[in-house]
PDB file of C-alpha atoms in Angstrom:
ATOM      1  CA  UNK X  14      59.974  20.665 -18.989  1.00  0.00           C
ATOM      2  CA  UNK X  15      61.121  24.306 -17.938  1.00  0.00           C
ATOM      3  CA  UNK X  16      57.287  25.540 -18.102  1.00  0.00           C
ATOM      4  CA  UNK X  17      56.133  22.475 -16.578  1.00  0.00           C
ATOM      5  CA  UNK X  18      58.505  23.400 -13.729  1.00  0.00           C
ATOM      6  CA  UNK X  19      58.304  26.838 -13.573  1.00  0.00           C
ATOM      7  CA  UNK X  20      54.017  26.667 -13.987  1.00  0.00           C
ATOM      8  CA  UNK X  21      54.113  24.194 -10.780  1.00  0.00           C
ATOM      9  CA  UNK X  22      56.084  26.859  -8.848  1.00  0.00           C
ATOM     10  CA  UNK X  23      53.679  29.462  -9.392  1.00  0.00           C
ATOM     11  CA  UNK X  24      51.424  27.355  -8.201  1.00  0.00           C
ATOM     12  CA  UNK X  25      52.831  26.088  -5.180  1.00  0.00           C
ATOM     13  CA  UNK X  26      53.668  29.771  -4.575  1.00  0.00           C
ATOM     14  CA  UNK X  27      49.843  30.717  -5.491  1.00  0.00           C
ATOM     15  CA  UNK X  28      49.026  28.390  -2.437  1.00  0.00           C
ATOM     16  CA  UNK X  29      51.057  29.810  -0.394  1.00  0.00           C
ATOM     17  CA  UNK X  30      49.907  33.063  -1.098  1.00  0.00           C
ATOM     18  CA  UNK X  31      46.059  32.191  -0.578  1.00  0.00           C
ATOM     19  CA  UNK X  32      47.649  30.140   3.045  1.00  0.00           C
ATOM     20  CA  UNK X  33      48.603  33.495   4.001  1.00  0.00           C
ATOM     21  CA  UNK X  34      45.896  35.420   2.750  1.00  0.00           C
ATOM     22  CA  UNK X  35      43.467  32.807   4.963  1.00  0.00           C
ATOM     23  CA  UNK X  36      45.300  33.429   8.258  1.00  0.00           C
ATOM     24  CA  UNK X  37      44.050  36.407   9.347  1.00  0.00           C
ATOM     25  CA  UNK X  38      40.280  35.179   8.111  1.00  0.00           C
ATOM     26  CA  UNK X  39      41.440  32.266  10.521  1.00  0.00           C
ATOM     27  CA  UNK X  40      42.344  34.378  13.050  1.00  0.00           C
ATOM     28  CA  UNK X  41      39.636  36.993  13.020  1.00  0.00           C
ATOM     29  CA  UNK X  42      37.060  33.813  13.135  1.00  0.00           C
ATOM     30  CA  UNK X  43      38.603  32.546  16.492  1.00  0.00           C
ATOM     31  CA  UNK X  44      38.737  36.101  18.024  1.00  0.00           C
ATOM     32  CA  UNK X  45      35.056  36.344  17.193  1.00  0.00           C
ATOM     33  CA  UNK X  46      34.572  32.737  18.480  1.00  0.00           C
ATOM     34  CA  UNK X  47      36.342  33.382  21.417  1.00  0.00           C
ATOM     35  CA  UNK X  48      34.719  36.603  22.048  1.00  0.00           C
ATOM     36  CA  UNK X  49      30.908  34.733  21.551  1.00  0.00           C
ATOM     37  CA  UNK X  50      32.281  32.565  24.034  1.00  0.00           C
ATOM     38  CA  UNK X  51      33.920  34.938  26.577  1.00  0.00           C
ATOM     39  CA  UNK X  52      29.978  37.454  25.757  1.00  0.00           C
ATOM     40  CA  UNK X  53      27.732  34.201  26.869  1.00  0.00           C
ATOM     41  CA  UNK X  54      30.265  33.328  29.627  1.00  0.00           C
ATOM     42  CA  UNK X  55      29.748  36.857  30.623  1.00  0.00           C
ATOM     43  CA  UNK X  56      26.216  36.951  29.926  1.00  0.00           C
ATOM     44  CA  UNK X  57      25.801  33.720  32.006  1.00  0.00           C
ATOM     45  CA  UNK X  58      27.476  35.246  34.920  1.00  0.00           C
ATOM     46  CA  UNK X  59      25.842  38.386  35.187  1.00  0.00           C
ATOM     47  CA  UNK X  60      22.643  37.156  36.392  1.00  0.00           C
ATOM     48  CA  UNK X  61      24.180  34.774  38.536  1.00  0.00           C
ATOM     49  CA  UNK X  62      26.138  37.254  40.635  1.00  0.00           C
ATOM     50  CA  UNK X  63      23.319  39.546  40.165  1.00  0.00           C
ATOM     51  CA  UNK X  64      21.189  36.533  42.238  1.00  0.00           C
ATOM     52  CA  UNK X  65      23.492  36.314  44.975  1.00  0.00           C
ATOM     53  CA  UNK X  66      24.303  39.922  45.199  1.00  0.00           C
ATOM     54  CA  UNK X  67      20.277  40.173  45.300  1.00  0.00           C
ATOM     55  CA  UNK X  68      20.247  36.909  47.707  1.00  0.00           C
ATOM     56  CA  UNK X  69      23.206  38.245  50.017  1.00  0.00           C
ATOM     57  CA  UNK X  70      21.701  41.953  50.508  1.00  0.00           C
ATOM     58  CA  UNK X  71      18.605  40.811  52.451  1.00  0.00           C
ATOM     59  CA  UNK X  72      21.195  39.031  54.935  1.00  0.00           C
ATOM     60  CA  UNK X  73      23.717  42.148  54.821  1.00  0.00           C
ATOM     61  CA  UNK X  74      20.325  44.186  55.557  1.00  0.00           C
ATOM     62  CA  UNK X  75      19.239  42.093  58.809  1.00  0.00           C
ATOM     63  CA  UNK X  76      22.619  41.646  60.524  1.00  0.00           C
ATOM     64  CA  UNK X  77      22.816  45.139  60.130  1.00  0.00           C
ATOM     65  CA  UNK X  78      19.436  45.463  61.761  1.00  0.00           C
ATOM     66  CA  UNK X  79      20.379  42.888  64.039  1.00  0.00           C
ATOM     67  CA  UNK X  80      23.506  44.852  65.050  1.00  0.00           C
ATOM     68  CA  UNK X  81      21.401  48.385  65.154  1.00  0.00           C
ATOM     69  CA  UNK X  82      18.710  46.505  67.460  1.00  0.00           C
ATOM     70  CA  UNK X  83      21.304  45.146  69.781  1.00  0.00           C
ATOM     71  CA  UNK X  84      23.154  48.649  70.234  1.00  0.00           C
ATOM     72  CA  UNK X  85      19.851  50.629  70.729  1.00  0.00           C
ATOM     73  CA  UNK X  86      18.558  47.526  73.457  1.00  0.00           C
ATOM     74  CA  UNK X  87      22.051  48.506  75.364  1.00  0.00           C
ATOM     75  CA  UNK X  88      21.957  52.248  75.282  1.00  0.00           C
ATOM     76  CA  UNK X  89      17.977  51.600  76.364  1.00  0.00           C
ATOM     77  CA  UNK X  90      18.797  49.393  79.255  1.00  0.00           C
ATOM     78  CA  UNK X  91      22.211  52.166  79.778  1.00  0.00           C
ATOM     79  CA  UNK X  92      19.365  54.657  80.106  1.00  0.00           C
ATOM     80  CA  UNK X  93      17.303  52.814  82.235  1.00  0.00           C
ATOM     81  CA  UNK X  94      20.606  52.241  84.419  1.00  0.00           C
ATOM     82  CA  UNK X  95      21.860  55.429  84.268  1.00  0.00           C
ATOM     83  CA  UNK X  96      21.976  58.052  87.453  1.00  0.00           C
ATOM     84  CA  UNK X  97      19.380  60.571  88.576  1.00  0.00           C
ATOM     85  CA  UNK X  98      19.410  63.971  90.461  1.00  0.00           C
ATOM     86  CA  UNK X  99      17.474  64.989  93.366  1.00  0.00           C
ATOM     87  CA  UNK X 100      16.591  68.410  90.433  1.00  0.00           C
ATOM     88  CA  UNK X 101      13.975  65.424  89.337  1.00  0.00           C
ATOM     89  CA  UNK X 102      11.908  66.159  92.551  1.00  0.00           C
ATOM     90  CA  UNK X 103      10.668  69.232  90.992  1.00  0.00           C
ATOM     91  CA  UNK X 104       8.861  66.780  88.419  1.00  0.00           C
ATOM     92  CA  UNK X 105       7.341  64.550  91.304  1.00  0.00           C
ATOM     93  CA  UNK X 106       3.489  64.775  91.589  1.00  0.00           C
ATOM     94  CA  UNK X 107       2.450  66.385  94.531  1.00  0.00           C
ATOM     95  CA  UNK X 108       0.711  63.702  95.872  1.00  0.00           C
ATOM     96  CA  UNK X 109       3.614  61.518  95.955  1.00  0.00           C
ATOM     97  CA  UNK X 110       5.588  64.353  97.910  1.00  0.00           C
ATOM     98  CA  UNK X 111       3.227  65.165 100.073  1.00  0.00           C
ATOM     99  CA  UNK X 112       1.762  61.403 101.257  1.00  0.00           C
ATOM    100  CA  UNK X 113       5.668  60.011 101.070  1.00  0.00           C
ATOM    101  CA  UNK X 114       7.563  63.066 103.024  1.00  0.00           C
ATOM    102  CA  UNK X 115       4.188  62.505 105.407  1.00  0.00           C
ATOM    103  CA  UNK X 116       5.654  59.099 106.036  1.00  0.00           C
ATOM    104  CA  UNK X 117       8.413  60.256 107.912  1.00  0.00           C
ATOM    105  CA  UNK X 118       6.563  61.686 110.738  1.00  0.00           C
ATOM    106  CA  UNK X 119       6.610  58.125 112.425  1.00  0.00           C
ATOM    107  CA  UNK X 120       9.860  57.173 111.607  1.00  0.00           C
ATOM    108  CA  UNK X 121      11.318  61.129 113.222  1.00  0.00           C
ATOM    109  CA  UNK X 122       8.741  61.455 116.108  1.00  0.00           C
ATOM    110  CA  UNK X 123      10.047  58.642 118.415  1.00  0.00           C
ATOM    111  CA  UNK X 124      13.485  59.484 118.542  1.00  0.00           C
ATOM    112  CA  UNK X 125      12.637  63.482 118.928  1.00  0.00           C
ATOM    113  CA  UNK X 126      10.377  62.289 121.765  1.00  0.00           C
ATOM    114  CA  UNK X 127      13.088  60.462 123.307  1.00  0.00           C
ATOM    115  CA  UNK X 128      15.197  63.029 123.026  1.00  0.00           C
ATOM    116  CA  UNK X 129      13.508  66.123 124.221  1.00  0.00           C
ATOM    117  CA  UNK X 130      12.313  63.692 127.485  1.00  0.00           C
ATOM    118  CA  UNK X 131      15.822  62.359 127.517  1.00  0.00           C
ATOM    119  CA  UNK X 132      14.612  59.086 127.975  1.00  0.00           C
ATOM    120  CA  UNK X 133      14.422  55.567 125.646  1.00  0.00           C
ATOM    121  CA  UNK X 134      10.805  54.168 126.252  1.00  0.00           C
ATOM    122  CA  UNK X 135      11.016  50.120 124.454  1.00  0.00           C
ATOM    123  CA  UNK X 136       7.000  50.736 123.593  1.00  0.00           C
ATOM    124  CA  UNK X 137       7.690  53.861 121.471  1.00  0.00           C
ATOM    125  CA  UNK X 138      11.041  52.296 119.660  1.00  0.00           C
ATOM    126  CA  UNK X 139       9.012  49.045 119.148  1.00  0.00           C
ATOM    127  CA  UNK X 140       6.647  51.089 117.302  1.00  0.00           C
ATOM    128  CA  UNK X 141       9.153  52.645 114.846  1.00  0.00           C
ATOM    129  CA  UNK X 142      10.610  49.362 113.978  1.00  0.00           C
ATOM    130  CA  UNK X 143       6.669  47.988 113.569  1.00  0.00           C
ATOM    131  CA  UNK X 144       6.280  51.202 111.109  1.00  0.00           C
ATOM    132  CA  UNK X 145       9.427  50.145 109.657  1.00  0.00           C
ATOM    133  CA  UNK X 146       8.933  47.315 109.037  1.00  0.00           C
ATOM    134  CA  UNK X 147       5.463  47.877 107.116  1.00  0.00           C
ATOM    135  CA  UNK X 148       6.967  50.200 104.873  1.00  0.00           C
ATOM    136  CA  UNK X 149       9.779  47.495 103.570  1.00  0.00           C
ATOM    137  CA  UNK X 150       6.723  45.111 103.114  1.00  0.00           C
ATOM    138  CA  UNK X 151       5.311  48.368 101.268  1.00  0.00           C
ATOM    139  CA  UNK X 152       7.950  48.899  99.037  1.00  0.00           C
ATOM    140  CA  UNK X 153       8.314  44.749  98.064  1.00  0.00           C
ATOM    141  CA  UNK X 154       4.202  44.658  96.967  1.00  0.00           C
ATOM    142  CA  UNK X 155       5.556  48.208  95.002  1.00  0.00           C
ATOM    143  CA  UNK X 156       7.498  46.507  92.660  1.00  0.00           C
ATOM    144  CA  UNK X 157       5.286  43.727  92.505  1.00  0.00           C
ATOM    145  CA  UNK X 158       1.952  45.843  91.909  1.00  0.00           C
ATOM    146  CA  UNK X 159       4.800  48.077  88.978  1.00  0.00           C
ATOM    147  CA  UNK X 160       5.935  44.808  87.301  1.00  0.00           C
ATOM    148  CA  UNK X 161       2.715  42.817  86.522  1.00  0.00           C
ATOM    149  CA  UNK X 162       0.636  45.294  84.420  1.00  0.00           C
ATOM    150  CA  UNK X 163       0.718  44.911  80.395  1.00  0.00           C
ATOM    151  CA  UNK X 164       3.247  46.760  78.561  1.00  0.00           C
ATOM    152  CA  UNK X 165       5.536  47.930  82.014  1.00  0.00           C
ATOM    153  CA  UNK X 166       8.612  48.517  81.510  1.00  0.00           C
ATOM    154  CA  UNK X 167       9.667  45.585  84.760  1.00  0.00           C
ATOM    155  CA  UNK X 168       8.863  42.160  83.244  1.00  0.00           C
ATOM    156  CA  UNK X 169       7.202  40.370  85.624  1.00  0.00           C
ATOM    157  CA  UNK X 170       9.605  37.052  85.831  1.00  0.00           C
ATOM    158  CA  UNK X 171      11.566  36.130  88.620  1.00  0.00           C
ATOM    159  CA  UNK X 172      14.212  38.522  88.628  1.00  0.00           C
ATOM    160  CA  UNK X 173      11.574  41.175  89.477  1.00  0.00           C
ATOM    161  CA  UNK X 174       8.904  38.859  91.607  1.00  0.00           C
ATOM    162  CA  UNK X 175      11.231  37.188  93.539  1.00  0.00           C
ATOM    163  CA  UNK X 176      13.461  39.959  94.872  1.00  0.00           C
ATOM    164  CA  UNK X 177      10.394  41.761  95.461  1.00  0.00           C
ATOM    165  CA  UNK X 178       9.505  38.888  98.372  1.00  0.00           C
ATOM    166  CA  UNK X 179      12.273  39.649 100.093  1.00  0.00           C
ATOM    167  CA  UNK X 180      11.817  43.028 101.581  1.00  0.00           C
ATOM    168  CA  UNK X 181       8.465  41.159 103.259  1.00  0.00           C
ATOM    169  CA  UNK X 182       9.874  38.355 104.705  1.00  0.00           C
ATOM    170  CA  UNK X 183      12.272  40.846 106.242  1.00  0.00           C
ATOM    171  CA  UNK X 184       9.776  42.909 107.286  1.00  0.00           C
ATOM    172  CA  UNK X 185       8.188  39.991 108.927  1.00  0.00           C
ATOM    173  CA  UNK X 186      12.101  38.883 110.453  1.00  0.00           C
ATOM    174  CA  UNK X 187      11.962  42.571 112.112  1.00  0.00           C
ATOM    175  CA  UNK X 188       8.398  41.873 113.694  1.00  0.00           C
ATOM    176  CA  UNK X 189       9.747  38.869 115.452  1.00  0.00           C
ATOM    177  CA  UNK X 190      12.640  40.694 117.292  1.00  0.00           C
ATOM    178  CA  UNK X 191      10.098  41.677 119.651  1.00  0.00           C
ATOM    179  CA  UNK X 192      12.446  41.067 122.939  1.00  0.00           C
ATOM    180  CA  UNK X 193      15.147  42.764 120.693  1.00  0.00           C
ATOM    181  CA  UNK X 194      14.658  45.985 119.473  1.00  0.00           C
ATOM    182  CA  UNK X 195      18.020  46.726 118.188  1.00  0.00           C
ATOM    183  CA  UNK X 196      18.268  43.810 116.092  1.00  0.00           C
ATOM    184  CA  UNK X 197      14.368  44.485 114.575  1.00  0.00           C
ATOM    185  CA  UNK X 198      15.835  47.874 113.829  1.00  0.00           C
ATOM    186  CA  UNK X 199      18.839  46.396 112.263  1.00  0.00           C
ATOM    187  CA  UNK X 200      16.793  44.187 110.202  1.00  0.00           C
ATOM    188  CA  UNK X 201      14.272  46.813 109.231  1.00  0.00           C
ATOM    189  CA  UNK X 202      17.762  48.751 107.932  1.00  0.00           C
ATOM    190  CA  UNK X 203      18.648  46.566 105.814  1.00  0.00           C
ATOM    191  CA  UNK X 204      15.461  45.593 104.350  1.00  0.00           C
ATOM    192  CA  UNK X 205      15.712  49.816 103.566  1.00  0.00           C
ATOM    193  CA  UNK X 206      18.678  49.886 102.331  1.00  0.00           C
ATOM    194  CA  UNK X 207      18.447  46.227 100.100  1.00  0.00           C
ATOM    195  CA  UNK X 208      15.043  47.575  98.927  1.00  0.00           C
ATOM    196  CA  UNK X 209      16.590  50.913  97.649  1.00  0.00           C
ATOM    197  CA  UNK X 210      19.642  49.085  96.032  1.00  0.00           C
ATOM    198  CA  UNK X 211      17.051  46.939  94.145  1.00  0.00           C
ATOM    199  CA  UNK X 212      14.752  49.870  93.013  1.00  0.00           C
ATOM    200  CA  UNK X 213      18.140  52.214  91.622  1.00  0.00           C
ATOM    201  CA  UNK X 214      20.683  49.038  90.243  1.00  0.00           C
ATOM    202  CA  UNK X 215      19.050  45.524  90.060  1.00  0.00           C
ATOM    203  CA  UNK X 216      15.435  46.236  88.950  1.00  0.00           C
ATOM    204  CA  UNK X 217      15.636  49.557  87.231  1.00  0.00           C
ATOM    205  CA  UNK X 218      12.098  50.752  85.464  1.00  0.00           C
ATOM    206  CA  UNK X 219      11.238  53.740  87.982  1.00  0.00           C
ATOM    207  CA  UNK X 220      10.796  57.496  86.900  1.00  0.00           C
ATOM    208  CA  UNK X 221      13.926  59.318  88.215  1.00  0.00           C
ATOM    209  CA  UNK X 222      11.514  61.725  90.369  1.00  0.00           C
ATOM    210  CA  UNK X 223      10.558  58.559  91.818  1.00  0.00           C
ATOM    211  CA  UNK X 224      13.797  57.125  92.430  1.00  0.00           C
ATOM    212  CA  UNK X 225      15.264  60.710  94.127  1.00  0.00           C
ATOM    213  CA  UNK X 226      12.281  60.538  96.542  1.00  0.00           C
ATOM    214  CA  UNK X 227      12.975  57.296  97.315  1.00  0.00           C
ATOM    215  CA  UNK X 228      16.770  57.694  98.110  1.00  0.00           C
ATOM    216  CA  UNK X 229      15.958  60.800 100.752  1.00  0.00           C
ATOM    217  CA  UNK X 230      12.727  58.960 102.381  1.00  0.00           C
ATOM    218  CA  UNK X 231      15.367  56.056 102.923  1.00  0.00           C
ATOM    219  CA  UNK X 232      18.125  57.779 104.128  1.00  0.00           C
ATOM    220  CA  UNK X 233      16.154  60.199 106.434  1.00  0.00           C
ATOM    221  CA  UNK X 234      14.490  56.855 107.920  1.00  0.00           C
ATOM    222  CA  UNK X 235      17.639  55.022 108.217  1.00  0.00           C
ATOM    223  CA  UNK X 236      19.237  58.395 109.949  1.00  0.00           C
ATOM    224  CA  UNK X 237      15.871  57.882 112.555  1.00  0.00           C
ATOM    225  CA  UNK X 238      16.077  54.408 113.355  1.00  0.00           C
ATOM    226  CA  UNK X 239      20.296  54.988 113.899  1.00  0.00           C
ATOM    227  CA  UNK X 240      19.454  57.961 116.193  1.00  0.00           C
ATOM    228  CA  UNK X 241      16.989  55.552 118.098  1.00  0.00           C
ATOM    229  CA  UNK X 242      19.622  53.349 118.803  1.00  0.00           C
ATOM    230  CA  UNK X 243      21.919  55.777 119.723  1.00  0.00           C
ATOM    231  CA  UNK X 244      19.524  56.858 122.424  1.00  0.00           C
ATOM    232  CA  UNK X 245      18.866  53.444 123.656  1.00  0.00           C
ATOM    233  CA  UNK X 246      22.375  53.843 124.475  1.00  0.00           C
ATOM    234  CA  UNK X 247      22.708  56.641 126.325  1.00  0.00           C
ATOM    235  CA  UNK X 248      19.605  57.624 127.791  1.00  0.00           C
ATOM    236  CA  UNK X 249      18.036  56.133 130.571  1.00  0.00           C
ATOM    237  CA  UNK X 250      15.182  53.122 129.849  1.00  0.00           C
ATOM    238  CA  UNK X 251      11.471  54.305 131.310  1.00  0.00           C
ATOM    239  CA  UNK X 252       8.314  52.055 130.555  1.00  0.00           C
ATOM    240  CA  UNK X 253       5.035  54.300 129.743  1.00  0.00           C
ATOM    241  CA  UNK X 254       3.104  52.606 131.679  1.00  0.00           C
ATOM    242  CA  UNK X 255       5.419  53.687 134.809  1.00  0.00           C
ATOM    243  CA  UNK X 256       4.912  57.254 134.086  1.00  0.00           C
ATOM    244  CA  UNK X 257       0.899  57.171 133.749  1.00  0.00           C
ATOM    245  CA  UNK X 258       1.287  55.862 137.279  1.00  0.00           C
TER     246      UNK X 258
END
């Protein structure tokens, strides 16, 4: 009975030894189970993000394109706003000096008339404001000739078209003041000055040698037409046709 006792203790304790001899096998199994599991997780993941790394950097790349177009569009139209010198006359074709400083004989030769004769003759201011007048029609049909052709920096929609009309029908308001000459040359002011705030601010698109030219041809007519007025003022009123008699 003793051996029979003492031979199943040895081999309850033999079990228990090959129990504890089995747990690390156990336990090295799971780890390598769980590390299969956690390499085909990974592996499964990899190309996944890859995918929508691969699907998001197309999007990253055109809103940043978007973002580069929109900046360079502003600091274009910023440029095409910006201010100008009267230095950028020096670039001006000669031409364009010569035929638009030319223009201003008509504009300066009835007031210096009236005032080296010290006299205000209607016919002669009439005149002026008829001149006037065709050069704001002139400068409308401008930007409407400068908008319409292919590939111009003016798009020819209504912003452009439209606000060129105007300077015509004022030209054509000024023509009507017949009986009025101070109001015709009032009008045929502001169809200078409106055309001239459209050509530098609203409708930008001109060279800057262009738009320096234009300010002084403006502002040396405008300075004519206000000296006119001045004279009708102060000097005496005489009719041509009284002095050929």
């Amino acid at each position: 009975n003793i051996l029979l006792t003492l031979k199943r203790r040895f081999q309850r304790l033999w079990r228990c030894l090959q129990q504890i001899t089995r747990v690390p096998n156990c336990t090295t199994k799971t780890q390598l189970l769980l590390h299969t599991q956690a390499s085909s997780v990974c592996m499964s993941f990899r190309p996944t993000s890859t995918s929508r790394l691969l699907s998001i950097k197309p999007l990253n790349w055109h809103m940043s394109h978007l973002c580069h177009g929109d900046s360079r569009g502003a600091s274009q139209r910023g440029d095409s706003k910006e201010g100008f010198s009267l230095r950028a006359l020096t670039k001006a074709p000669k031409p364009a000096l010569y035929l638009g400083f030319s223009g201003l004989i008509p504009f300066l030769s009835a007031p210096l008339l009236m005032s080296v004769t010290q006299s205000f003759y209607p016919e002669v201011a009439y005149a002026q404001v008829v001149y006037g007048a065709s050069i704001v029609s002139f400068l409308g049909g401008a930007r409407w000739g400068f908008a319409i052709p292919a590939g111009s920096p003016a798009q020819p929609d209504w912003m452009n078209l439209g606000n060129s009309v105007v300077p015509s029908l004022l030209a054509w308001l000024a023509l009507l003041c017949r009986d009025s000459i101070a109001e015709g040359a009032l009008v045929v002011i502001m169809g200078l000055g409106l055309s001239l705030h459209y050509d530098l601010t609203l409708l930008p698109g001109y060279p800057a040698w262009f738009k320096a030219m234009r300010t002084v041809l403006t502002l040396v007519a405008t300075f004519s037409l206000v000296a006119m007025l001045v004279l009708k003022k102060f000097c005496p009123e005489k009719k041509i046709k009284e002095i050929q008699k």
